[in-house]
XYZ file of C-alpha atoms in Angstrom:
525
model
C -34.791 33.694 76.578
C -36.734 33.525 73.287
C -39.934 35.499 73.561
C -43.396 34.483 72.434
C -44.885 36.932 69.962
C -48.217 38.470 70.958
C -49.762 37.179 67.759
C -48.329 33.694 68.096
C -51.492 31.977 69.296
C -53.757 33.293 66.553
C -55.192 31.126 63.781
C -52.699 28.285 64.094
C -54.823 25.794 62.110
C -56.043 27.872 59.137
C -56.739 25.029 56.709
C -60.432 24.242 56.370
C -61.662 20.664 56.445
C -63.110 21.178 52.978
C -59.798 22.343 51.549
C -57.950 19.492 53.223
C -60.419 17.031 51.711
C -59.867 18.548 48.253
C -56.113 18.136 48.555
C -56.022 14.598 49.945
C -58.441 13.518 47.221
C -55.491 13.891 44.850
C -53.599 11.093 46.606
C -53.445 7.676 44.991
C -54.569 5.832 48.113
C -56.996 2.919 48.288
C -55.834 0.951 51.338
C -58.777 2.158 53.403
C -56.507 3.078 56.308
C -55.463 6.499 57.509
C -52.780 8.069 59.686
C -53.296 11.075 61.937
C -51.109 14.060 61.054
C -50.311 16.298 64.021
C -50.087 20.101 63.782
C -46.761 20.991 65.486
C -47.899 24.377 66.802
C -50.804 22.883 68.764
C -50.274 19.133 69.063
C -53.819 18.558 67.782
C -54.776 16.330 64.858
C -54.572 18.334 61.645
C -56.230 15.661 59.509
C -56.409 11.921 58.872
C -54.244 11.142 55.829
C -55.396 8.287 53.548
C -52.617 5.757 53.065
C -51.636 3.958 49.897
C -51.177 0.280 49.178
C -48.316 -1.196 47.151
C -50.816 -1.912 44.388
C -51.518 1.844 44.226
C -47.881 2.414 43.333
C -48.100 -0.142 40.529
C -51.305 1.394 39.184
C -49.945 4.927 39.415
C -46.753 3.913 37.618
C -48.685 2.267 34.788
C -50.869 5.360 34.379
C -47.834 7.645 34.494
C -46.185 5.661 31.698
C -49.248 6.223 29.501
C -49.374 9.937 30.306
C -45.629 10.242 29.765
C -45.979 9.143 26.152
C -48.093 12.231 25.429
C -45.995 14.512 27.614
C -42.752 13.521 25.905
C -44.172 13.868 22.398
C -45.701 17.273 23.243
C -42.218 18.762 23.029
C -40.150 21.350 24.853
C -42.183 24.394 23.858
C -45.400 22.880 25.214
C -43.757 21.792 28.450
C -42.140 25.198 28.843
C -45.497 26.978 28.576
C -47.123 24.675 31.139
C -44.270 25.006 33.618
C -44.147 28.789 33.311
C -47.886 28.937 34.016
C -47.305 26.722 37.069
C -44.614 29.192 38.200
C -47.207 31.978 38.119
C -49.788 29.899 39.982
C -47.285 29.085 42.727
C -46.740 32.795 43.256
C -50.485 33.565 43.149
C -51.093 30.905 45.805
C -48.204 31.851 48.058
C -50.388 32.767 51.031
C -52.198 29.427 51.077
C -48.971 27.493 50.528
C -47.342 29.287 53.465
C -50.326 28.578 55.718
C -50.293 24.890 54.859
C -46.524 24.575 55.098
C -46.344 26.305 58.456
C -49.212 24.274 59.848
C -47.613 20.986 58.806
C -43.997 21.820 59.691
C -43.968 24.402 62.488
C -41.722 26.732 60.461
C -41.768 30.484 60.696
C -43.431 32.325 57.841
C -40.148 33.668 56.515
C -38.542 30.237 56.449
C -41.649 28.798 54.792
C -41.397 31.502 52.130
C -37.875 30.314 51.288
C -39.462 27.092 50.053
C -41.983 28.794 47.782
C -39.279 31.115 46.446
C -37.011 28.154 45.693
C -39.843 26.188 44.086
C -40.745 29.038 41.750
C -37.077 29.680 40.912
C -36.446 26.056 40.016
C -39.611 25.888 37.918
C -38.670 28.965 35.914
C -35.070 27.792 35.481
C -35.884 24.389 34.028
C -38.797 25.649 31.947
C -36.418 28.035 30.208
C -33.259 25.910 30.068
C -34.379 22.346 29.316
C -34.520 22.767 25.552
C -31.031 24.237 25.220
C -29.452 21.687 27.560
C -31.136 18.666 25.972
C -31.066 19.620 22.303
C -29.371 17.237 19.903
C -25.759 18.259 19.292
C -23.057 17.294 16.848
C -19.920 15.848 18.418
C -16.504 15.235 16.934
C -16.426 11.866 15.221
C -13.550 9.421 15.523
C -12.485 10.208 11.955
C -13.592 13.720 10.975
C -15.306 14.124 7.589
C -15.492 10.379 7.143
C -17.901 10.071 10.064
C -20.507 12.291 11.708
C -21.780 11.899 15.270
C -24.754 13.367 17.102
C -25.857 12.970 20.713
C -29.514 13.189 21.711
C -31.350 12.600 24.985
C -34.211 10.287 25.856
C -36.228 10.719 29.080
C -35.849 7.876 31.579
C -39.593 7.174 31.741
C -41.227 7.323 35.178
C -39.134 8.778 37.995
C -39.686 7.717 41.593
C -39.317 10.638 44.003
C -39.192 10.105 47.778
C -39.528 13.423 49.600
C -39.044 14.079 53.350
C -41.150 16.170 55.701
C -38.702 18.985 56.447
C -38.754 20.873 53.096
C -41.721 19.291 51.300
C -42.296 22.011 48.700
C -38.725 22.948 47.817
C -37.272 19.438 47.808
C -40.274 18.097 45.901
C -40.076 20.683 43.134
C -36.267 20.474 42.906
C -36.654 16.827 41.857
C -40.029 16.779 40.129
C -39.738 19.806 37.838
C -36.475 18.920 36.048
C -37.840 15.412 35.551
C -41.006 16.877 34.009
C -39.031 19.358 31.908
C -37.043 16.452 30.458
C -40.259 14.640 29.474
C -40.667 12.128 32.319
C -43.590 11.056 34.485
C -43.500 11.035 38.295
C -44.621 8.737 41.096
C -43.839 10.509 44.354
C -43.943 9.199 47.883
C -44.741 12.059 50.241
C -43.944 11.857 53.920
C -47.203 11.921 55.871
C -46.182 15.131 57.654
C -45.548 16.981 54.383
C -48.236 15.513 52.152
C -50.600 18.510 52.186
C -47.798 20.882 51.191
C -46.773 18.628 48.323
C -50.355 18.164 47.152
C -51.078 21.902 47.302
C -48.003 22.799 45.262
C -48.676 19.916 42.842
C -52.172 21.293 42.277
C -50.649 24.462 40.799
C -48.929 22.315 38.159
C -52.058 20.289 37.424
C -54.090 23.472 37.024
C -51.367 24.781 34.699
C -51.756 21.775 32.383
C -49.638 18.914 33.739
C -51.755 15.755 33.277
C -52.908 14.422 36.660
C -51.767 10.892 35.894
C -48.312 12.157 34.921
C -47.516 13.168 38.509
C -48.986 10.784 41.063
C -48.527 11.131 44.825
C -48.692 8.191 47.235
C -48.280 8.034 51.008
C -47.660 5.398 53.615
C -45.069 3.235 55.306
C -41.568 3.589 53.924
C -40.830 -0.117 53.967
C -43.919 -0.888 51.875
C -44.648 2.213 49.795
C -41.106 3.567 49.545
C -39.757 0.199 48.419
C -42.599 -0.149 45.927
C -41.702 3.233 44.418
C -38.034 2.264 44.127
C -38.913 -1.071 42.521
C -41.306 0.445 39.973
C -39.261 3.480 38.921
C -36.950 3.933 35.957
C -34.886 6.338 38.082
C -35.017 7.193 41.790
C -34.571 10.471 43.700
C -34.297 10.170 47.464
C -33.764 12.839 50.103
C -33.371 11.788 53.719
C -31.065 10.159 56.213
C -27.830 8.448 55.251
C -28.997 5.178 56.804
C -32.221 5.033 54.790
C -30.625 6.474 51.668
C -28.002 3.744 51.677
C -30.754 1.119 51.681
C -32.552 2.921 48.840
C -29.332 3.044 46.820
C -28.671 -0.651 47.388
C -32.207 -1.589 46.395
C -32.063 0.515 43.227
C -28.639 -0.892 42.322
C -29.981 -4.445 42.563
C -32.035 -3.759 39.414
C -29.442 -1.419 37.842
C -31.789 1.519 38.372
C -30.049 4.866 38.578
C -30.455 6.991 41.688
C -29.563 10.376 43.129
C -29.377 10.516 46.920
C -29.171 13.656 49.047
C -28.430 12.456 52.554
C -27.351 13.686 55.975
C -24.723 16.174 57.039
C -22.778 17.440 60.021
C -22.070 20.781 58.468
C -19.208 22.988 59.672
C -19.173 26.779 59.889
C -15.722 28.383 60.088
C -15.178 31.836 61.586
C -11.781 33.219 60.605
C -9.770 35.849 62.466
C -10.411 38.732 60.045
C -14.147 39.139 60.686
C -16.216 41.556 62.722
C -17.607 38.941 65.142
C -20.614 41.035 66.126
C -21.570 41.740 62.523
C -21.537 38.086 61.435
C -23.319 36.685 64.501
C -26.770 37.205 62.975
C -25.893 35.396 59.743
C -24.226 32.569 61.633
C -27.267 32.172 63.883
C -29.555 31.941 60.861
C -27.281 29.301 59.348
C -27.730 27.205 62.484
C -31.328 27.790 63.553
C -33.289 28.265 60.316
C -36.236 25.835 60.302
C -35.097 24.885 63.812
C -32.028 23.207 62.368
C -34.239 20.659 60.585
C -32.414 21.206 57.329
C -29.739 18.990 55.836
C -27.742 22.125 54.926
C -27.835 23.817 58.352
C -24.659 24.239 60.422
C -24.169 22.101 63.521
C -20.455 22.692 64.180
C -18.822 26.119 64.519
C -15.023 26.398 64.471
C -13.863 29.879 65.472
C -10.247 31.059 65.431
C -8.986 31.835 68.915
C -8.234 35.534 68.461
C -11.926 36.347 67.805
C -13.469 33.446 69.708
C -14.485 35.317 72.854
C -16.129 38.195 71.012
C -17.864 35.920 68.501
C -19.143 33.507 71.145
C -20.538 36.381 73.205
C -22.245 37.995 70.201
C -23.550 34.680 68.869
C -24.960 33.703 72.270
C -26.671 37.068 72.689
C -28.137 36.806 69.207
C -29.435 33.319 69.948
C -31.052 34.387 73.219
C -32.756 37.284 71.453
C -34.487 35.206 68.780
C -38.275 35.514 68.891
C -39.742 32.017 69.145
C -43.391 31.153 68.761
C -46.285 29.874 66.660
C -47.380 32.636 64.304
C -48.785 32.613 60.784
C -47.149 35.965 60.101
C -43.638 37.388 60.117
C -43.399 38.177 63.847
C -41.209 35.207 64.823
C -37.603 34.258 64.071
C -37.760 30.564 64.981
C -40.657 28.177 65.259
C -41.291 24.661 66.482
C -39.775 21.271 65.913
C -42.033 19.242 63.660
C -42.771 16.163 65.727
C -42.487 14.393 69.054
C -39.732 12.235 67.557
C -37.725 15.344 66.694
C -38.190 16.748 70.187
C -37.042 13.454 71.712
C -33.935 13.352 69.507
C -32.909 16.936 70.265
C -33.539 16.528 73.989
C -31.506 13.316 74.037
C -28.533 14.923 72.302
C -28.508 17.940 74.626
C -29.003 15.910 77.815
C -26.254 13.496 76.788
C -23.834 16.353 76.099
C -24.570 18.100 79.390
C -24.243 14.861 81.357
C -20.794 14.335 79.849
C -19.506 17.835 80.578
C -20.740 20.195 77.846
C -21.594 23.774 78.787
C -24.903 25.344 77.749
C -24.482 29.006 76.784
C -28.038 29.478 75.524
C -31.217 27.415 75.403
C -30.970 23.785 76.357
C -34.589 23.135 77.290
C -38.010 22.441 75.860
C -40.694 25.138 75.884
C -44.032 23.401 76.414
C -45.497 26.790 77.322
C -45.165 27.733 73.650
C -46.352 24.446 72.196
C -45.800 20.694 72.463
C -42.650 20.439 70.304
C -40.873 23.727 70.994
C -37.224 23.612 72.054
C -35.034 26.644 72.645
C -32.222 27.357 70.180
C -29.209 25.904 71.970
C -25.505 26.823 72.018
C -23.017 24.351 73.495
C -19.302 24.480 74.197
C -16.874 21.867 75.536
C -18.386 19.219 73.259
C -16.159 16.138 73.059
C -15.970 13.013 70.923
C -17.777 10.831 73.477
C -20.971 12.887 73.121
C -23.709 11.838 70.726
C -23.975 15.304 69.161
C -20.257 15.445 68.363
C -20.313 13.434 65.129
C -23.960 12.440 64.647
C -26.449 14.733 62.946
C -28.807 16.272 65.520
C -31.154 17.749 62.905
C -32.361 20.302 65.408
C -31.586 23.734 66.916
C -28.295 22.725 68.541
C -24.784 23.892 67.697
C -21.377 23.243 69.252
C -18.766 26.034 69.258
C -15.128 24.900 69.217
C -12.128 27.235 69.446
C -9.239 26.484 67.061
C -5.778 27.960 66.833
C -5.710 29.019 63.204
C -7.160 28.597 59.739
C -5.401 25.304 59.060
C -6.765 23.758 62.253
C -10.250 24.972 61.371
C -10.082 23.331 57.938
C -8.805 20.061 59.387
C -11.544 20.001 62.027
C -14.240 20.839 59.462
C -13.135 17.952 57.234
C -12.919 15.482 60.128
C -16.339 13.926 59.490
C -17.943 11.148 57.485
C -20.231 13.734 55.890
C -19.666 16.358 53.219
C -22.879 18.132 52.278
C -22.475 21.817 53.113
C -19.889 24.096 54.721
C -19.632 27.817 55.474
C -16.714 30.206 55.814
C -17.021 33.661 57.378
C -14.125 35.964 56.564
C -13.316 39.593 55.863
C -11.697 38.594 52.565
C -13.728 36.870 49.868
C -10.491 35.818 48.168
C -9.410 34.122 51.379
C -12.839 32.536 51.631
C -12.499 31.060 48.144
C -9.074 29.661 49.017
C -10.423 28.010 52.155
C -13.488 26.747 50.266
C -11.229 24.871 47.844
C -9.815 22.902 50.792
C -13.159 21.851 52.300
C -14.676 18.436 51.592
C -18.242 19.494 50.898
C -20.497 19.529 47.868
C -21.543 23.125 48.630
C -19.495 25.833 50.330
C -20.943 29.230 51.241
C -18.756 32.277 51.901
C -20.218 34.757 54.412
C -23.552 32.916 54.249
C -24.863 29.771 55.837
C -26.594 27.836 53.046
C -28.823 30.154 51.050
C -26.173 31.333 48.590
C -25.677 27.829 47.213
C -29.201 26.565 47.888
C -30.721 29.342 45.785
C -28.211 28.964 42.926
C -30.471 26.900 40.709
C -27.960 27.062 37.840
C -25.314 25.261 39.935
C -25.257 21.616 41.071
C -26.025 20.739 44.693
C -25.245 17.477 46.446
C -22.985 15.744 48.914
C -19.563 14.158 49.163
C -18.638 11.136 51.270
C -21.673 9.761 53.168
C -23.798 12.786 52.323
C -25.007 11.283 49.099
C -24.427 10.768 45.401
C -25.587 12.620 42.334
C -26.579 16.264 42.036
C -29.775 18.291 41.833
C -30.026 21.761 40.272
C -28.104 23.072 37.293
C -27.387 21.127 34.124
C -26.401 18.102 36.199
C -29.811 18.114 37.869
C -31.489 17.808 34.472
C -29.150 15.296 32.836
C -29.794 12.721 35.581
C -33.309 12.276 34.161
C -32.306 11.375 30.608
C -30.342 8.712 28.764
C -27.703 10.014 26.372
C -27.887 8.349 22.976
C -25.116 8.521 20.383
C -25.964 8.217 16.680
C -23.023 8.050 14.287
C -23.040 7.712 10.533
C -20.658 7.192 7.691
C -20.664 10.076 5.229
C -19.701 7.802 2.327
C -16.627 9.868 1.518
C -14.371 6.985 2.416
C -15.012 3.385 3.454
C -13.228 2.168 6.552
C -10.964 -0.869 6.057
C -12.706 -4.236 6.249
C -9.991 -6.662 5.158
C -6.364 -7.155 6.013
C -5.324 -5.798 2.642
C -7.435 -2.679 3.080
C -5.952 -2.095 6.558
C -2.440 -2.444 5.170
C -3.062 0.229 2.574
C -4.682 2.677 4.976
C -2.630 2.371 8.203
C -0.091 4.928 7.052
C -2.731 7.518 6.216
C -4.617 6.914 9.472
C -1.451 7.241 11.568
C -0.587 10.492 9.795
C -4.095 11.763 10.548
C -3.581 11.088 14.266
C -0.296 13.013 14.267
C -1.817 15.962 12.425
C -4.756 16.155 14.807
C -2.372 16.231 17.774
C -0.247 18.938 16.146
C -3.366 21.011 15.550
C -4.465 20.412 19.174
C -7.711 18.964 17.904
C -9.552 16.724 20.307
């Protein structure tokens, strides 16, 4: 049974009322209404969050357009210096950011630190790479020498970013910073439960020199404020459920507004027959239970090859039972709390449904109100079948189903048998074998001998989903290019005029055909 750390009840609401007031003052919110935000560790009201009106979104967008004119014209070197200073301020303020993030989300301190680490990494990466990626380049013209062609990039304008509650710092910065680096403005809708974390990390960028109007944050009902952001934006970034993301994509498409959507997953973890099952149990457990499974990249389905299934299942179950669970603003716990009553209800419903229909609970399976209002034990299930809600639907909580398969091929087929394709993991004693299996998996990210952090932390590589897990990519060059319009400028060098009349065509067709043949022979594109 997960144990409560001795220090777990200390200082669980460390944010002062004065500091909270400073942060929420940065919201663009004039509706006059508020929403209570609950601290997951205690169930008490953390603060009353001011809510925005649709008119706030319009005003913020107009102001961001004005600020974006300066920001774009300031140039890459200026933006690089500001973003690098923001990187340093994020690191200087790590302790406060962790306190706020834990208090809003119920994460452990270590898992909260992953967000700050990722935010700083992304900020540094785009500060240093934006200029080289987006510089104007010469491209091969249709008729070399006679023509010259260059491609340049223009920022979209004002980007609408809709950020969920589960990773408010990391997911915010992964969208906002590349947009800023490319010269755009931002209007961001924060989920109520993650607003303080977003505002605190945003403040580091404002203090570093990002104009306040350039990056506005609004909060409120998704149907009103989220739709207003989508309607006002020149490009949209959404992270959240597949159901909501589909609606966002449809709404953006109705005005031909581009969008990148990172949506849900039902991520598989494959354990092959050449592993040391005891050695990998710890890594597999982290892949499942990090942030209490409230991560789009976490694993919810484990497929283990039969010859190592018994040993792996035993080791994995023991590891799960030994996780230290509690509410601590230090590094004494391994897993924390679910974030809300809605999350607790969803997880409980999935587990109860599975048990009622014949699933076996090897570890966990129950809430822990003795630890806090939204705590639920990390849970391992077997005998999960297709008629159970947790079989194909994303639980988004600390629940995993272990399924025994006959061989590698069966594991791959089972892993791909889903409507989702966000993340997958392969544990094997041979990295070469892992790469071969990875090539056969239908997922935007595949991690070998890791759960999600290898790909998640690779800021130079694109991240996104296949199938119903989304469209578009964040991170890497692809994550920057989504925020710009490519513009082609071609010119005639004057060396030779292209044909304009039938007679001129007749005299030049032979030469032009010969040119095509020569270019092919020279293997010139």
